[in-house]
mmCIF file of C-alpha atoms in Angstrom:
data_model
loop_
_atom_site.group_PDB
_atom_site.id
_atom_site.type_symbol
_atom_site.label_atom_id
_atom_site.label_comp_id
_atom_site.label_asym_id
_atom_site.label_seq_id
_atom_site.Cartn_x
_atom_site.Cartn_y
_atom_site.Cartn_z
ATOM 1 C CA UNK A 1 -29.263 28.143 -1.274
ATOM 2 C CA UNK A 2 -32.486 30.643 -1.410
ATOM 3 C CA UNK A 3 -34.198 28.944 -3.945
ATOM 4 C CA UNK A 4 -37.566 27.372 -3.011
ATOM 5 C CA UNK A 5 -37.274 24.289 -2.116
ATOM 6 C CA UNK A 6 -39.740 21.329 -2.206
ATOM 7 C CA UNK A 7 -39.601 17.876 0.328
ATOM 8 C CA UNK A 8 -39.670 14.892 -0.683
ATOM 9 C CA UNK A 9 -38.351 14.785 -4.152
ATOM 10 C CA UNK A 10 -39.902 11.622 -5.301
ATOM 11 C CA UNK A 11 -43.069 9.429 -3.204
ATOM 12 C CA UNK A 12 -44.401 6.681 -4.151
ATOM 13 C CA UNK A 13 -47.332 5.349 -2.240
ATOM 14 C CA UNK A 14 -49.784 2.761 -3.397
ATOM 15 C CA UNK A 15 -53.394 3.565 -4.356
ATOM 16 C CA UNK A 16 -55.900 5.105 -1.871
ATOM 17 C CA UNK A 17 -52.733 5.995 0.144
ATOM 18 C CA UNK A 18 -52.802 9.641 1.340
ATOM 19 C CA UNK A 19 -49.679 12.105 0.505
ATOM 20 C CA UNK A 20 -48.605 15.104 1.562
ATOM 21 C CA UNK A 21 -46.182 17.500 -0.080
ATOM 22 C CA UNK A 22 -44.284 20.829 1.492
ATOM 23 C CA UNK A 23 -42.944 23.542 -0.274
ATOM 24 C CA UNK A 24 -40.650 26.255 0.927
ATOM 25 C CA UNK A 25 -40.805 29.436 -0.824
ATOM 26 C CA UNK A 26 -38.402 32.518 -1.361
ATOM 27 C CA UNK A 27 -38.283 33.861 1.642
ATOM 28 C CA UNK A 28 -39.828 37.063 0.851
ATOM 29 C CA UNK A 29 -41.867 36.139 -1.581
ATOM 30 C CA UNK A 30 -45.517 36.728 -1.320
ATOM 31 C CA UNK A 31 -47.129 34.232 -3.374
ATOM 32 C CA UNK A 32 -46.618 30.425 -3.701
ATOM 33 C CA UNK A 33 -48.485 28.425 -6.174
ATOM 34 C CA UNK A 34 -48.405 24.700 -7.132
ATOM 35 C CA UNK A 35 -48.684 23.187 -10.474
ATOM 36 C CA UNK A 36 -48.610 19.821 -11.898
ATOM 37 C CA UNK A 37 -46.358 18.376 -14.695
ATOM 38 C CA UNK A 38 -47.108 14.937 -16.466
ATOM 39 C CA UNK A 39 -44.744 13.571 -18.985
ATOM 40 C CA UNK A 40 -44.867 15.836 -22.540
ATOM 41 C CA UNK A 41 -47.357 18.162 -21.152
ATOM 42 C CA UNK A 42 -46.362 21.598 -19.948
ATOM 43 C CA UNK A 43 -46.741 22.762 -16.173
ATOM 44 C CA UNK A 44 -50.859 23.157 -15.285
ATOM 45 C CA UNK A 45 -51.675 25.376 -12.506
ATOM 46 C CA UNK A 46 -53.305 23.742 -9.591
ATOM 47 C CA UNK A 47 -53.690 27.416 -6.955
ATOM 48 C CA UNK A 48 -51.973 30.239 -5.759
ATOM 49 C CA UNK A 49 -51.835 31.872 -2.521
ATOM 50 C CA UNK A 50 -51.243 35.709 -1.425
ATOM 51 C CA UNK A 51 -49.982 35.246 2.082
ATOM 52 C CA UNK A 52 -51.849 33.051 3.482
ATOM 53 C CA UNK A 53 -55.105 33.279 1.449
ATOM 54 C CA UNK A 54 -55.947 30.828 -1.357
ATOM 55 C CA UNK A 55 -56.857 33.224 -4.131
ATOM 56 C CA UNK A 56 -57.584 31.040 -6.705
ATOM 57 C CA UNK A 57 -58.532 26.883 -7.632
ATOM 58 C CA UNK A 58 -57.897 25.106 -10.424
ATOM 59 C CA UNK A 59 -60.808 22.698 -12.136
ATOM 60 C CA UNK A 60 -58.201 20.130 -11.708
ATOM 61 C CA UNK A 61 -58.527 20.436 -7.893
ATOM 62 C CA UNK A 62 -60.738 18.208 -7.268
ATOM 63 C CA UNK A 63 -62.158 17.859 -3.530
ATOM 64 C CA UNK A 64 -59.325 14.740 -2.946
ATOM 65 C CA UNK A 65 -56.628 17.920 -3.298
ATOM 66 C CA UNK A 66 -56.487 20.515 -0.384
ATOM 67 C CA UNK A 67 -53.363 22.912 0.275
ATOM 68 C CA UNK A 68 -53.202 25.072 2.739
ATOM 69 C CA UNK A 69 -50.595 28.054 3.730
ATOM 70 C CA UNK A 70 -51.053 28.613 7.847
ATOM 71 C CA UNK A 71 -48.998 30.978 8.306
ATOM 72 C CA UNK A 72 -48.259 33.409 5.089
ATOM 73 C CA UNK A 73 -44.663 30.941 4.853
ATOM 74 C CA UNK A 74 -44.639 27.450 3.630
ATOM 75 C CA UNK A 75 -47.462 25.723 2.048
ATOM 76 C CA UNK A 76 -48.560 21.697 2.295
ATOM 77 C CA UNK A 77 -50.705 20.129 -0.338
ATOM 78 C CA UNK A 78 -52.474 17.115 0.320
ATOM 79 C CA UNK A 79 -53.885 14.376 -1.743
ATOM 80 C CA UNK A 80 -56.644 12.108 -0.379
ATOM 81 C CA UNK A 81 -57.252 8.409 -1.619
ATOM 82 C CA UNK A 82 -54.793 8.837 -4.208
ATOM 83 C CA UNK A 83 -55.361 7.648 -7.544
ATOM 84 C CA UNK A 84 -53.017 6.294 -10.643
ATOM 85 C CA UNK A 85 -53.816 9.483 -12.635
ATOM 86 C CA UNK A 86 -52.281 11.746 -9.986
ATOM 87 C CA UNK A 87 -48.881 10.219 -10.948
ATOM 88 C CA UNK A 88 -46.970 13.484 -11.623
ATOM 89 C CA UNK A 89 -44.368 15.697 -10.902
ATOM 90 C CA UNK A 90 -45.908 18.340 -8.349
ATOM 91 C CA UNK A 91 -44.040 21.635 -9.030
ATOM 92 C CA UNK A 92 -44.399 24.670 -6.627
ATOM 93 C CA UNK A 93 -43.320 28.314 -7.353
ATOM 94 C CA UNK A 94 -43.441 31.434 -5.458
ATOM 95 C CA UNK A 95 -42.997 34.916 -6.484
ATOM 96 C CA UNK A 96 -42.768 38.774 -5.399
ATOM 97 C CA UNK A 97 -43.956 40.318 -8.733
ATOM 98 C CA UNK A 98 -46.958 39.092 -9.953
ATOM 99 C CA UNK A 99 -45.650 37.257 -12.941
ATOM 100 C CA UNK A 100 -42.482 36.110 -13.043
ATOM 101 C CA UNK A 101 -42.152 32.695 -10.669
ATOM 102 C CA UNK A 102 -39.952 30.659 -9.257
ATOM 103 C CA UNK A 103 -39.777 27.057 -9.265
ATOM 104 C CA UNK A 104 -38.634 24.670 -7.280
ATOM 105 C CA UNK A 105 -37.573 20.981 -8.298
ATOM 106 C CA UNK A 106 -40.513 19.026 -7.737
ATOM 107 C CA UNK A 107 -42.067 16.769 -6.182
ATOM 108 C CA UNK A 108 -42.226 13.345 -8.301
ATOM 109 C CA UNK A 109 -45.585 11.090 -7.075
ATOM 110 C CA UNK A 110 -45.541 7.227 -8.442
ATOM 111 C CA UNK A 111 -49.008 6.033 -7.242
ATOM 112 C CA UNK A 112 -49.059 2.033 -7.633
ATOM 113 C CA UNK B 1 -58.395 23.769 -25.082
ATOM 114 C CA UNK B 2 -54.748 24.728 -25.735
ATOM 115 C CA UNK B 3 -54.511 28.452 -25.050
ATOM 116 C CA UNK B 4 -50.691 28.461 -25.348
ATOM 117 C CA UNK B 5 -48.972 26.543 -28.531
ATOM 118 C CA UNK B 6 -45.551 25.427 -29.044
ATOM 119 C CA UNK B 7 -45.947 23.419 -32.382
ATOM 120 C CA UNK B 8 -42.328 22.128 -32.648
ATOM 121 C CA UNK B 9 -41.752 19.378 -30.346
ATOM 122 C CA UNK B 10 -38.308 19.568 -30.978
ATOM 123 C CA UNK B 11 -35.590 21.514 -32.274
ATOM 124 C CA UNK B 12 -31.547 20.326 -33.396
ATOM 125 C CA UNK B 13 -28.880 23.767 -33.854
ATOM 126 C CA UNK B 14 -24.979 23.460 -34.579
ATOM 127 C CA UNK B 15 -23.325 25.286 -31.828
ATOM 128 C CA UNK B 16 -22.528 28.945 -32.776
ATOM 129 C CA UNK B 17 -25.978 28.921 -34.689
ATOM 130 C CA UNK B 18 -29.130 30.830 -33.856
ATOM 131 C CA UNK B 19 -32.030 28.493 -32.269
ATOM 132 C CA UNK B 20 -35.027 30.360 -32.504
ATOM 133 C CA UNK B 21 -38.150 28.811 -30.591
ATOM 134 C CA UNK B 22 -41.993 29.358 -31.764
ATOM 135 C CA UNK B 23 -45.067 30.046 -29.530
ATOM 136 C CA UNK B 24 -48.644 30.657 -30.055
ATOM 137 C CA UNK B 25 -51.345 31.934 -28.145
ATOM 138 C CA UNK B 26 -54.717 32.285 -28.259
ATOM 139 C CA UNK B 27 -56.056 34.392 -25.568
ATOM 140 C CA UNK B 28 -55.661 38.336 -26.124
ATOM 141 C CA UNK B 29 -55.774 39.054 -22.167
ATOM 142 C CA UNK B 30 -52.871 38.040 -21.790
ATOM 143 C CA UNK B 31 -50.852 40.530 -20.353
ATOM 144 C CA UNK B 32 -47.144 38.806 -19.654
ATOM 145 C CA UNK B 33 -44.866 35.941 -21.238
ATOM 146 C CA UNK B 34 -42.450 34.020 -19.744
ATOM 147 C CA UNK B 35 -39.430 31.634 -21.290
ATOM 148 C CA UNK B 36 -38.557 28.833 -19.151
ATOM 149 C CA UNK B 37 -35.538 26.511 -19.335
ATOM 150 C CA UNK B 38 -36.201 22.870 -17.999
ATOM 151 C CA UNK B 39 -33.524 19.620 -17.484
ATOM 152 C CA UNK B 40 -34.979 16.690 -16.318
ATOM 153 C CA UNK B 41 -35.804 15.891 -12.678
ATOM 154 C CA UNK B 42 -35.462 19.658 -12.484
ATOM 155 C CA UNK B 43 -38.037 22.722 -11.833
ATOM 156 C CA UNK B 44 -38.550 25.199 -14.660
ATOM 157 C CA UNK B 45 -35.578 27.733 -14.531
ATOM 158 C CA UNK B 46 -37.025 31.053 -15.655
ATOM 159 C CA UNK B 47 -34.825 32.314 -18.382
ATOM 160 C CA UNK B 48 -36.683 35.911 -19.976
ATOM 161 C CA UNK B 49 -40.302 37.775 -20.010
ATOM 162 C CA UNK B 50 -41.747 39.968 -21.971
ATOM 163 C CA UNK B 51 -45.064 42.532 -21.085
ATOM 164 C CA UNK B 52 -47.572 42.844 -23.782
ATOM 165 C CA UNK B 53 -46.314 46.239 -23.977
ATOM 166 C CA UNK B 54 -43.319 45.958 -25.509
ATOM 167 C CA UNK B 55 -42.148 43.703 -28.805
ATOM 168 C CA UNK B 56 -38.718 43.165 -27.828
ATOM 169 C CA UNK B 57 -36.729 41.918 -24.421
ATOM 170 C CA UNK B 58 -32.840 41.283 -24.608
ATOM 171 C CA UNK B 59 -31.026 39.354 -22.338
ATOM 172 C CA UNK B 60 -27.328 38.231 -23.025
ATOM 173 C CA UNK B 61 -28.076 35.716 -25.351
ATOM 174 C CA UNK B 62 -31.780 35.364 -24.633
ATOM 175 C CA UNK B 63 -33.810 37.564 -26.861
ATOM 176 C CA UNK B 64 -37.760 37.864 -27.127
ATOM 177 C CA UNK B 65 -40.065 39.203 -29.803
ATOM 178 C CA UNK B 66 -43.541 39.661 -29.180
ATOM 179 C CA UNK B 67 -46.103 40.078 -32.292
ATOM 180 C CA UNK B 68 -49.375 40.802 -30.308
ATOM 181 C CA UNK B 69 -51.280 41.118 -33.731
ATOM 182 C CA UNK B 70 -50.105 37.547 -35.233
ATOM 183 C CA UNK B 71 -49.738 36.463 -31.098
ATOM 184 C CA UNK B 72 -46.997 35.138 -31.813
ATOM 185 C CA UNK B 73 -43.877 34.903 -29.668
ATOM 186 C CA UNK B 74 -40.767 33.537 -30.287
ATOM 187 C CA UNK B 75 -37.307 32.782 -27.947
ATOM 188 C CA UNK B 76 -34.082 33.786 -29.820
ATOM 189 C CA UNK B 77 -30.503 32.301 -28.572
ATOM 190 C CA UNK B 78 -27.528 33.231 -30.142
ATOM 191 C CA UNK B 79 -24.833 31.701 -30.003
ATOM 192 C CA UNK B 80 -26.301 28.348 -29.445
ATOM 193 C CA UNK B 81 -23.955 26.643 -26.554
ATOM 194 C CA UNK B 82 -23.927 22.543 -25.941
ATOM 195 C CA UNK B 83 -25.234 23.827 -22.578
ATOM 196 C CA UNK B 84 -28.602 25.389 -23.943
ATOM 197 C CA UNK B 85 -29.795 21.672 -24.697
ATOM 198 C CA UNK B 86 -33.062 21.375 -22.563
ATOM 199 C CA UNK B 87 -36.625 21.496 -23.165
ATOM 200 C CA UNK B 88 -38.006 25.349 -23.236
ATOM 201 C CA UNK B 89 -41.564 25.906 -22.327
ATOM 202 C CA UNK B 90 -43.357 29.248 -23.030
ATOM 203 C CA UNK B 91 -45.683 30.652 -20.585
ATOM 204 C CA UNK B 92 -48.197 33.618 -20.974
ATOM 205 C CA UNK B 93 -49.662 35.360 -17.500
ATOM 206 C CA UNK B 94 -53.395 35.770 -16.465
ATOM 207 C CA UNK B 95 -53.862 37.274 -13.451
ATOM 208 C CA UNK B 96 -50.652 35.982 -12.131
ATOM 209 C CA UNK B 97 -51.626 32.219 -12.827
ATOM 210 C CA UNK B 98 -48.993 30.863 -15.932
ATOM 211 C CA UNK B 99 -50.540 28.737 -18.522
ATOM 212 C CA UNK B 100 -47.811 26.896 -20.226
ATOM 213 C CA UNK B 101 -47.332 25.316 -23.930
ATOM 214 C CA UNK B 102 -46.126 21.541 -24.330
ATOM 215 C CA UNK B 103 -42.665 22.199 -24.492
ATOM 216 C CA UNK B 104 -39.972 22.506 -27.052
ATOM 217 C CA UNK B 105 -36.526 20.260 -26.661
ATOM 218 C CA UNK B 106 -33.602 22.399 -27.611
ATOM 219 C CA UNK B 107 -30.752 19.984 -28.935
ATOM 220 C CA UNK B 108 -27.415 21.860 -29.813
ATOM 221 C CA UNK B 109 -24.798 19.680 -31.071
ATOM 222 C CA UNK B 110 -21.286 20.494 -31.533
#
């Protein structure tokens, strides 16, 4: 399977807990970006990368939320201290065109 | 600030039937739209785009009509399978970042 894949599928963690998610893209895709899903809302965009630079950052990223993409491949995003609110499903997508994205199957978070 | 509006939560089609799926947007940069297909505890499955240059996209099944004056967009699928039940989320492109509407669940019943 090519598809971009995300590990792990669900994490729960209890509050103030720090998580970290990976996210595999397309292999020759150039851009990866991350959004976030909560229940009967649509995907929000969190950032994209273009190879390894972060190009853009969501008002929703606040300072707890870093991701990083060392090496123009994979990408990691991290969430600091976590909080109840950043229960969600954590969706990554990558793409070679500019607009039209791929997703992988998310990331579900459960903070207790 | 909702710049991207699907305004029926929900939508039930006989199998055979057309479904045909509503979205609104707001913001006239926009320069691409997206369809995506979504079953639970699964990503967004892109299904059909449109540019702002065009006012029509066909796909199989999947067609799109763009009305950049009303900016209005709407998903057609015809025939409706059993299979097409999901949840269908338009998206709209700016600068490569997707904003998405709230969803639409697609029920087709046999």
């Amino acid at each position: 399977d090519t598809g971009v894949s995300q590990d792990p599928r669900h994490k729960i963690t209890k509050r103030g807990q720090n998580v970290t998610f990976r996210c595999d893209p397309i292999s020759e895709h150039n851009r990866l970006y991350w959004y976030r899903q909560t229940l009967g809302q649509g995907p929000e965009f969190l950032t994209y990368f273009q190879n390894e630079a972060q190009l853009e950052k969501s008002r929703l990223l606040s300072d707890r939320f870093s991701a990083e993409r060392p090496k123009g491949s994979f990408s990691t995003l991290e969430i600091q201290r976590t909080e109840q609110g950043d229960s969600a499903m954590y969706l990554c997508a990558s793409s070679l065109e500019i607009n039209e994205q791929f997703f992988g199957p998310g990331t579900r978070l459960t903070v207790l | 600030d909702q710049q991207v509006k699907q305004n029926s939560p929900s939508l039930s089609v006989q199998e055979g039937r057309i479904s045909i799926l509503n979205c609104d947007y707001t913001n006239s940069m926009f320069d691409y739209f997206l369809w995506y297909k979504k079953y639970p505890a699964e990503g967004p499955t892109f299904l059909i785009s449109i540019s702002s240059i065009k006012d029509k996209n066909e796909d199989g099944r999947f067609t799109v009509f763009l009305n950049k004056s009303a900016k209005h967009l709407s998903l057609h699928i015809v025939p409706s399978q059993p299979g097409d039940s999901a949840v269908y989320f338009c998206a709209a492109s700016a600068s490569g970042k997707l904003i998405f509407g709230t969803g639409t669940r697609l029920q087709v019943f046999p």
